[in-house]
Amino acid sequence: MNNKLGMFIHWGIYSIYGIHEQVLARYDLPKNEYEASVKEFNPTEFDAESIVLLAKNAGMKYICFTAKHHDGFCMWDTKYTDYNIMNTPYNRDILRMLADACDKHGIALSIYYSNPDWHHPSAYNHLSSHQWKSDPDTSNPAAYREFVKNQLRELCSNYGKLYTFFWDIPPRYEDRSFNELIRSLQPGILINNRGYDEGDFATPERTVPEGSRFKTLTEACQSVGSQSWGYRTNEDYYSARYLMSSIDKIMAMGGSYLLNIGPMPSGLVDSRSEGLIRRVGSWYNKVSHSLKDTEEDTFGYEIYGDDKFIAIKKGGKTYLHFYEGMKIAAISFTKWPGIPVKAVLLNSGEKLKVAYERLPELFWFRQEKSDDHVLRIRDIPVDDYPDEPIVIELTW
Ligand code: GLC
């Protein structure tokens, strides 16, 4: 999991409501009414390949799909509950279609699986959150654990190689046999930290952590919409600027990033979400090589002004990620390791001018050091990229 961008997909019968993936609980709907939507779910316009290609063209390397969300509805052909996609008018295994399209286009597949299950009568877990209110009476942890393991066997045996497993809502007790089962069926899989043990990687959600480097394996997740992960008709979308900035910062810190969309009940992706994925991709494809397989550049660069950046390096090059863009159309290093042979703006691919010069603003401040010179990279066309993180490649 070294610096990969992936697509998160939240999709289920909740998309019919166009409100939120947890609409059942959060809007207190009558459960029988909600569950009757199974008879309406018919995403005839779903085209797994077009979604996989949307991800691929944006530079994404994997797709993480909600096989089962908190409502308990299963988007694959499972033997262990009737509450699944095969009992909708659509009657096709969506996970299978996605797995095949991923395989065809060289995109890895990951599975999201919710521990809370508002349909299964035994699922109530008093230690955890997001539980269905009326289920304490029928709670049967042993029966539910067996059910989950049976479903894990299906998910980990029938859909080819899985890249990661994304548990959601930690059960808050340890039982290492769950991840052991997953690992026995999917050697090499990476498992997140929201399951029955600590797993392999951390999952900061909807946040951009402080700092310059993650200490542990990390995959951040964020949705294109600020209110919901599932399809929402009236969504308050994030700006492309914000999404690109958070992707750049998190990946420069060594993390991976899952960017989520929620397909509509028809199976299509709404145009705003699609537009955001394309916009993010058009920037990401220009800079992605500067985010992969890098390490922290610990030199301790200092620059004039307060533009924020993270320095990372690989193979004799340093990449400066100005994840919030730049206020000043130049970088004036007041502390630098040497003169680079080349400086390139990755946003455009153009070579930038490098000079060792005097900087008037620094005259009095640097006088005591008897040097008011700086290493200056100038004429950076920052206004050509008003919403993009700016990335500079220095070759030493
Ligand atoms: C939160 C939401 C949940 C969503 C998840 C994705 O836990 O409550 O609905 O699936 O984030 O990480």
Coordinates of C-alpha atoms and ligand atoms in Angstrom, one line a residue:
M1 CA 0.0 0.0 0.0
N2 CA 2.5 2.6 -1.0
N3 CA 0.8 5.8 -2.0
K4 CA -2.1 4.6 -4.0
L5 CA -5.1 6.6 -5.0
G6 CA -8.3 4.5 -5.0
M7 CA -12.0 4.9 -5.6
F8 CA -14.4 4.2 -2.7
I9 CA -17.9 3.2 -3.8
H10 CA -20.9 3.4 -1.4
W11 CA -23.8 1.8 -3.1
G12 CA -26.9 -0.1 -2.0
I13 CA -30.6 0.2 -1.8
Y14 CA -30.3 3.4 0.3
S15 CA -29.4 5.2 -3.0
I16 CA -33.1 5.0 -3.9
Y17 CA -33.8 7.6 -1.1
G18 CA -31.0 9.9 -2.3
I19 CA -30.4 11.1 1.2
H20 CA -27.7 9.2 3.0
E21 CA -26.3 5.7 3.2
Q22 CA -27.6 5.4 6.8
V23 CA -31.0 6.9 5.9
L24 CA -32.8 4.0 7.7
A25 CA -31.4 4.9 11.1
R26 CA -30.7 8.6 10.7
Y27 CA -34.2 9.5 9.4
D28 CA -35.9 6.9 11.6
L29 CA -37.7 5.1 8.7
P30 CA -40.0 2.2 9.3
K31 CA -37.7 -0.8 8.8
N32 CA -40.2 -2.9 6.8
E33 CA -40.8 0.0 4.4
Y34 CA -37.1 0.5 3.9
E35 CA -36.5 -3.2 3.4
A36 CA -39.3 -3.3 0.8
S37 CA -37.1 -1.1 -1.4
V38 CA -35.4 -4.4 -2.4
K39 CA -38.3 -4.8 -4.7
E40 CA -37.5 -1.5 -6.4
F41 CA -33.8 -1.7 -6.7
N42 CA -33.2 -2.1 -10.4
P43 CA -30.0 -0.3 -11.6
T44 CA -30.4 -1.2 -15.3
E45 CA -28.0 1.5 -16.3
F46 CA -25.1 0.2 -14.2
D47 CA -22.0 -0.3 -16.3
A48 CA -19.2 -1.7 -14.2
E49 CA -16.7 -1.0 -16.9
S50 CA -17.5 2.7 -17.2
I51 CA -17.0 3.1 -13.4
V52 CA -13.8 1.2 -13.5
L53 CA -12.6 3.3 -16.4
L54 CA -13.6 6.5 -14.6
A55 CA -11.3 5.4 -11.8
K56 CA -8.5 4.2 -14.0
N57 CA -8.5 7.4 -16.1
A58 CA -8.2 9.4 -12.9
G59 CA -5.0 7.5 -12.1
M60 CA -6.7 5.4 -9.4
K61 CA -5.2 1.9 -8.9
Y62 CA -8.0 0.2 -6.9
I63 CA -11.7 0.2 -6.1
C64 CA -13.1 -0.4 -2.6
F65 CA -16.8 -1.5 -2.8
T66 CA -19.4 -1.6 -0.1
A67 CA -20.3 -5.3 -0.3
K68 CA -22.5 -4.8 2.8
H69 CA -23.3 -1.6 4.6
H70 CA -24.9 -1.1 8.0
D71 CA -28.4 -1.8 6.6
G72 CA -27.3 -5.4 6.0
F73 CA -28.2 -5.5 2.4
C74 CA -25.7 -7.5 0.4
M75 CA -24.5 -6.5 -3.1
W76 CA -23.4 -10.0 -4.0
D77 CA -24.9 -13.4 -4.4
T78 CA -24.7 -14.6 -0.9
K79 CA -26.1 -17.9 0.4
Y80 CA -26.4 -16.7 3.9
T81 CA -29.3 -14.2 3.6
D82 CA -32.0 -13.5 1.2
Y83 CA -31.6 -9.8 1.7
N84 CA -29.3 -9.5 -1.3
I85 CA -29.0 -8.2 -4.8
M86 CA -30.3 -11.5 -6.4
N87 CA -33.7 -10.8 -4.9
T88 CA -34.1 -7.5 -6.5
P89 CA -35.6 -7.0 -10.0
Y90 CA -32.0 -6.5 -11.2
N91 CA -31.1 -10.0 -10.1
R92 CA -27.4 -9.8 -11.0
D93 CA -24.3 -10.0 -8.8
I94 CA -23.0 -6.5 -8.8
L95 CA -19.8 -7.4 -6.9
R96 CA -19.0 -10.0 -9.6
M97 CA -19.6 -7.5 -12.4
L98 CA -17.3 -5.0 -10.7
A99 CA -14.6 -7.7 -9.9
D100 CA -14.6 -8.8 -13.6
A101 CA -14.4 -5.2 -14.9
C102 CA -11.5 -4.5 -12.4
D103 CA -9.7 -7.6 -13.5
K104 CA -10.1 -6.7 -17.2
H105 CA -8.7 -3.2 -16.7
G106 CA -5.9 -4.0 -14.2
I107 CA -7.6 -2.3 -11.2
A108 CA -7.3 -4.0 -7.8
L109 CA -10.4 -4.8 -5.9
S110 CA -11.1 -4.1 -2.2
I111 CA -14.1 -4.9 -0.1
Y112 CA -15.9 -2.8 2.5
Y113 CA -17.9 -4.8 5.0
S114 CA -19.9 -3.4 7.9
N115 CA -19.9 -5.0 11.3
P116 CA -23.2 -3.5 12.3
D117 CA -26.1 -5.2 10.4
W118 CA -29.5 -3.7 10.9
H119 CA -31.2 -6.7 9.1
H120 CA -29.6 -9.7 10.8
P121 CA -31.6 -10.5 14.0
S122 CA -28.5 -11.6 15.9
A123 CA -26.2 -8.8 15.1
Y124 CA -26.7 -6.4 18.0
N125 CA -23.4 -5.7 19.7
H126 CA -23.7 -3.7 22.9
L127 CA -20.0 -2.8 22.9
S128 CA -20.1 -1.0 19.6
S129 CA -21.9 1.9 17.9
H130 CA -24.2 2.2 14.9
Q131 CA -26.4 -0.6 16.2
W132 CA -30.1 -1.1 15.3
K133 CA -32.2 0.1 18.2
S134 CA -34.6 -2.8 18.6
D135 CA -32.1 -5.6 18.4
P136 CA -30.7 -6.1 22.0
D137 CA -33.4 -8.7 22.6
T138 CA -32.4 -11.0 19.8
S139 CA -28.7 -10.4 20.1
N140 CA -26.7 -13.6 19.6
P141 CA -23.0 -12.8 19.1
A142 CA -22.0 -16.4 18.4
A143 CA -24.6 -16.8 15.7
Y144 CA -23.7 -13.5 14.1
R145 CA -19.9 -14.3 14.2
E146 CA -20.7 -17.5 12.3
F147 CA -22.7 -15.6 9.8
V148 CA -19.9 -13.0 9.2
K149 CA -17.4 -15.8 8.8
N150 CA -19.5 -17.6 6.3
Q151 CA -19.8 -14.3 4.3
L152 CA -16.1 -13.7 4.6
R153 CA -15.5 -17.2 3.1
E154 CA -17.7 -16.2 0.1
L155 CA -16.2 -12.8 -0.4
C156 CA -12.6 -14.0 0.0
S157 CA -13.0 -17.1 -2.2
N158 CA -15.3 -16.2 -5.1
Y159 CA -14.2 -12.8 -6.4
G160 CA -10.5 -13.2 -7.3
K161 CA -7.6 -11.6 -5.6
L162 CA -8.5 -8.9 -3.1
Y163 CA -6.2 -6.0 -2.4
T164 CA -7.6 -4.7 0.9
F165 CA -10.4 -5.5 3.4
F166 CA -12.2 -2.5 4.9
W167 CA -14.1 -3.4 8.0
D168 CA -16.3 -0.6 9.3
I169 CA -17.4 0.3 12.8
P170 CA -15.0 -1.5 15.2
P171 CA -16.8 -4.2 17.3
R172 CA -14.7 -3.1 20.2
Y173 CA -13.6 -6.6 21.3
E174 CA -10.7 -8.6 20.0
D175 CA -11.1 -11.9 18.1
R176 CA -8.1 -12.5 15.9
S177 CA -9.8 -15.4 14.1
F178 CA -11.6 -13.1 11.7
N179 CA -8.5 -11.5 10.1
E180 CA -6.8 -14.9 10.3
L181 CA -9.6 -16.3 8.2
I182 CA -9.3 -13.5 5.7
R183 CA -5.5 -13.9 5.5
S184 CA -5.8 -17.7 5.0
L185 CA -8.0 -17.2 2.0
Q186 CA -6.3 -14.1 0.6
P187 CA -2.6 -14.2 1.4
G188 CA -1.0 -10.8 1.2
I189 CA -4.2 -8.9 1.7
L190 CA -4.0 -5.7 3.8
I191 CA -6.7 -5.3 6.4
N192 CA -7.8 -2.0 8.0
N193 CA -8.0 -1.2 11.7
R194 CA -11.8 -1.1 12.1
G195 CA -12.2 -4.9 12.6
Y196 CA -11.7 -7.4 15.4
D197 CA -8.0 -6.7 15.8
E198 CA -5.6 -3.9 15.0
G199 CA -5.2 -5.0 11.3
D200 CA -2.5 -3.4 9.0
F201 CA -3.5 0.1 8.3
A202 CA -5.1 3.2 9.8
T203 CA -8.1 4.9 8.3
P204 CA -8.4 8.7 9.0
E205 CA -11.8 9.7 7.7
R206 CA -12.7 13.1 6.3
T207 CA -9.7 14.7 7.9
V208 CA -6.3 16.0 6.8
P209 CA -4.0 15.1 9.6
E210 CA -1.2 17.5 10.8
G211 CA 2.4 16.5 10.3
S212 CA 4.8 15.7 7.5
R213 CA 5.0 11.9 7.6
F214 CA 2.7 9.0 8.8
K215 CA 4.4 6.7 11.2
T216 CA 2.2 3.8 10.3
L217 CA 0.5 2.4 7.1
T218 CA -2.3 4.8 6.4
E219 CA -5.2 5.0 4.0
A220 CA -7.3 8.2 4.3
C221 CA -10.8 8.3 3.0
Q222 CA -13.1 11.1 1.9
S223 CA -16.2 11.5 -0.2
V224 CA -16.8 13.9 -3.0
G225 CA -19.8 15.1 -0.9
S226 CA -19.6 16.6 2.5
Q227 CA -22.9 15.1 3.8
S228 CA -23.1 11.5 2.6
W229 CA -21.1 8.6 1.3
G230 CA -24.1 7.2 -0.5
Y231 CA -25.9 9.0 -3.3
R232 CA -27.5 12.3 -2.1
T233 CA -29.7 14.3 -4.5
N234 CA -29.1 17.5 -2.6
E235 CA -25.4 17.0 -1.8
D236 CA -23.0 19.7 -0.7
Y237 CA -20.0 18.8 -2.8
Y238 CA -16.4 19.6 -1.9
S239 CA -14.5 21.9 -4.2
A240 CA -12.0 20.2 -6.5
R241 CA -9.5 22.5 -5.0
Y242 CA -10.1 21.1 -1.5
L243 CA -10.1 17.4 -2.6
M244 CA -6.8 17.8 -4.6
S245 CA -5.2 19.6 -1.7
S246 CA -6.1 16.9 0.8
I247 CA -5.0 14.1 -1.6
D248 CA -1.7 15.9 -2.2
K249 CA -1.0 16.4 1.5
I250 CA -2.0 12.9 2.6
M251 CA -0.1 11.2 -0.2
A252 CA 3.0 13.4 0.4
M253 CA 2.8 12.3 4.0
G254 CA 3.1 8.7 2.7
G255 CA -0.5 7.7 2.9
S256 CA -2.9 6.2 0.4
Y257 CA -6.3 7.9 -0.3
L258 CA -9.7 6.6 -1.1
L259 CA -12.0 9.1 -2.8
N260 CA -15.6 8.1 -2.6
I261 CA -18.6 8.3 -5.0
G262 CA -22.1 7.1 -4.5
P263 CA -23.8 5.8 -7.7
M264 CA -27.5 6.7 -8.3
P265 CA -30.2 4.1 -8.1
S266 CA -30.1 3.8 -11.9
G267 CA -26.4 2.7 -11.6
L268 CA -25.1 5.8 -13.2
V269 CA -22.7 8.2 -11.4
D270 CA -24.2 11.7 -11.1
S271 CA -22.5 14.4 -13.2
R272 CA -21.1 16.5 -10.3
S273 CA -19.4 13.5 -8.8
E274 CA -18.1 12.3 -12.1
G275 CA -16.8 15.9 -12.9
L276 CA -14.9 16.0 -9.6
I277 CA -13.3 12.6 -10.2
R278 CA -12.2 13.8 -13.7
R279 CA -10.9 17.1 -12.4
V280 CA -8.9 15.5 -9.6
G281 CA -7.6 12.9 -12.1
S282 CA -6.4 15.6 -14.6
W283 CA -4.2 17.0 -11.9
Y284 CA -3.2 13.8 -10.2
N285 CA -2.0 12.2 -13.5
K286 CA 0.5 15.0 -13.9
V287 CA 2.0 14.6 -10.4
S288 CA 1.3 11.0 -9.3
H289 CA 4.8 9.8 -10.0
S290 CA 6.1 12.3 -7.5
L291 CA 3.9 10.7 -4.8
K292 CA 4.7 7.1 -5.3
D293 CA 7.4 5.1 -3.4
T294 CA 8.9 8.3 -2.0
E295 CA 10.5 8.9 1.4
E296 CA 10.6 12.0 3.5
D297 CA 13.3 14.5 2.6
T298 CA 14.6 15.4 6.0
F299 CA 17.0 18.2 4.9
G300 CA 14.9 20.9 6.5
Y301 CA 14.4 23.4 3.7
E302 CA 13.5 26.9 4.6
I303 CA 11.9 29.4 2.3
Y304 CA 11.0 33.0 2.3
G305 CA 7.3 33.5 3.0
D306 CA 4.8 31.2 4.6
D307 CA 3.7 28.9 1.7
K308 CA 3.2 25.4 3.2
F309 CA 5.0 22.5 1.6
I310 CA 6.1 18.9 2.2
A311 CA 9.5 17.8 0.8
I312 CA 9.8 14.2 -0.3
K313 CA 12.4 12.4 -2.4
K314 CA 13.3 9.4 -4.5
G315 CA 16.1 8.5 -6.9
G316 CA 18.1 11.7 -6.7
K317 CA 15.1 14.0 -6.9
T318 CA 13.2 16.1 -4.4
Y319 CA 9.6 16.9 -4.8
L320 CA 8.2 19.9 -3.1
H321 CA 4.4 19.6 -2.6
F322 CA 2.7 23.0 -2.1
Y323 CA -0.5 21.3 -1.2
E324 CA -2.5 24.5 -0.7
G325 CA -1.1 26.2 -3.8
M326 CA 1.3 29.1 -3.7
K327 CA 0.9 32.7 -2.7
I328 CA 4.1 33.8 -4.3
A329 CA 5.2 32.9 -7.8
A330 CA 8.7 32.0 -6.7
I331 CA 10.5 29.8 -4.1
S332 CA 13.3 31.6 -2.4
F333 CA 15.3 29.1 -0.3
T334 CA 17.0 30.5 2.7
K335 CA 18.2 27.1 3.6
W336 CA 19.0 24.6 0.9
P337 CA 21.5 21.8 0.3
G338 CA 23.0 22.8 -3.1
I339 CA 22.1 24.1 -6.5
P340 CA 19.8 21.7 -8.4
V341 CA 20.7 20.9 -12.0
K342 CA 17.1 21.3 -12.9
A343 CA 13.8 22.5 -11.5
V344 CA 10.5 21.4 -13.2
L345 CA 6.9 22.5 -12.5
L346 CA 5.1 19.2 -12.7
N347 CA 1.7 20.9 -13.2
S348 CA 2.9 21.9 -16.6
G349 CA 6.1 20.0 -17.2
E350 CA 8.0 23.2 -17.8
K351 CA 11.5 23.9 -16.7
L352 CA 11.9 26.7 -14.2
K353 CA 14.6 29.3 -13.9
V354 CA 17.0 28.8 -11.0
A355 CA 19.3 31.5 -9.7
Y356 CA 21.5 32.3 -6.7
E357 CA 20.5 35.9 -6.0
R358 CA 20.1 38.6 -3.5
L359 CA 16.6 39.1 -2.0
P360 CA 16.0 42.7 -0.9
E361 CA 13.3 41.7 1.6
L362 CA 15.9 39.7 3.5
F363 CA 18.6 42.3 3.5
W364 CA 18.5 43.4 7.2
F365 CA 17.6 40.0 8.5
R366 CA 20.3 38.1 6.9
Q367 CA 23.0 40.8 7.3
E368 CA 24.3 39.2 10.5
K369 CA 24.9 36.0 8.5
S370 CA 26.7 38.2 6.0
D371 CA 24.6 36.6 3.2
D372 CA 21.4 38.0 1.8
H373 CA 21.5 35.7 -1.1
V374 CA 19.0 32.9 -1.7
L375 CA 18.4 30.1 -4.1
R376 CA 15.6 31.4 -6.1
I377 CA 13.2 29.5 -8.4
R378 CA 11.2 32.1 -10.2
D379 CA 8.4 32.9 -12.7
I380 CA 6.3 30.0 -11.5
P381 CA 3.0 30.4 -13.4
V382 CA 0.9 29.9 -10.3
D383 CA -2.1 31.7 -11.7
D384 CA -2.4 29.2 -14.5
Y385 CA -3.2 26.6 -11.8
P386 CA -5.4 28.5 -9.4
D387 CA -7.0 25.4 -7.8
E388 CA -4.2 22.9 -8.0
P389 CA -1.6 21.9 -5.5
I390 CA 1.7 23.0 -7.0
V391 CA 4.5 20.4 -7.3
I392 CA 8.1 21.2 -8.1
E393 CA 10.7 18.6 -9.0
L394 CA 14.3 19.3 -8.2
T395 CA 17.0 17.2 -9.7
W396 CA 20.3 17.2 -7.8
Ligands
GLC1 C1 -18.5 6.5 8.4 C2 -19.9 6.5 8.0 C3 -20.2 5.3 7.2 C4 -19.2 5.2 6.0 C5 -17.8 5.2 6.5 C6 -16.7 5.2 5.5 O1 -18.2 5.5 9.3 O2 -20.7 6.6 9.1 O3 -21.5 5.3 6.7 O4 -19.4 4.0 5.4 O5 -17.7 6.4 7.2 O6 -15.5 5.2 6.1

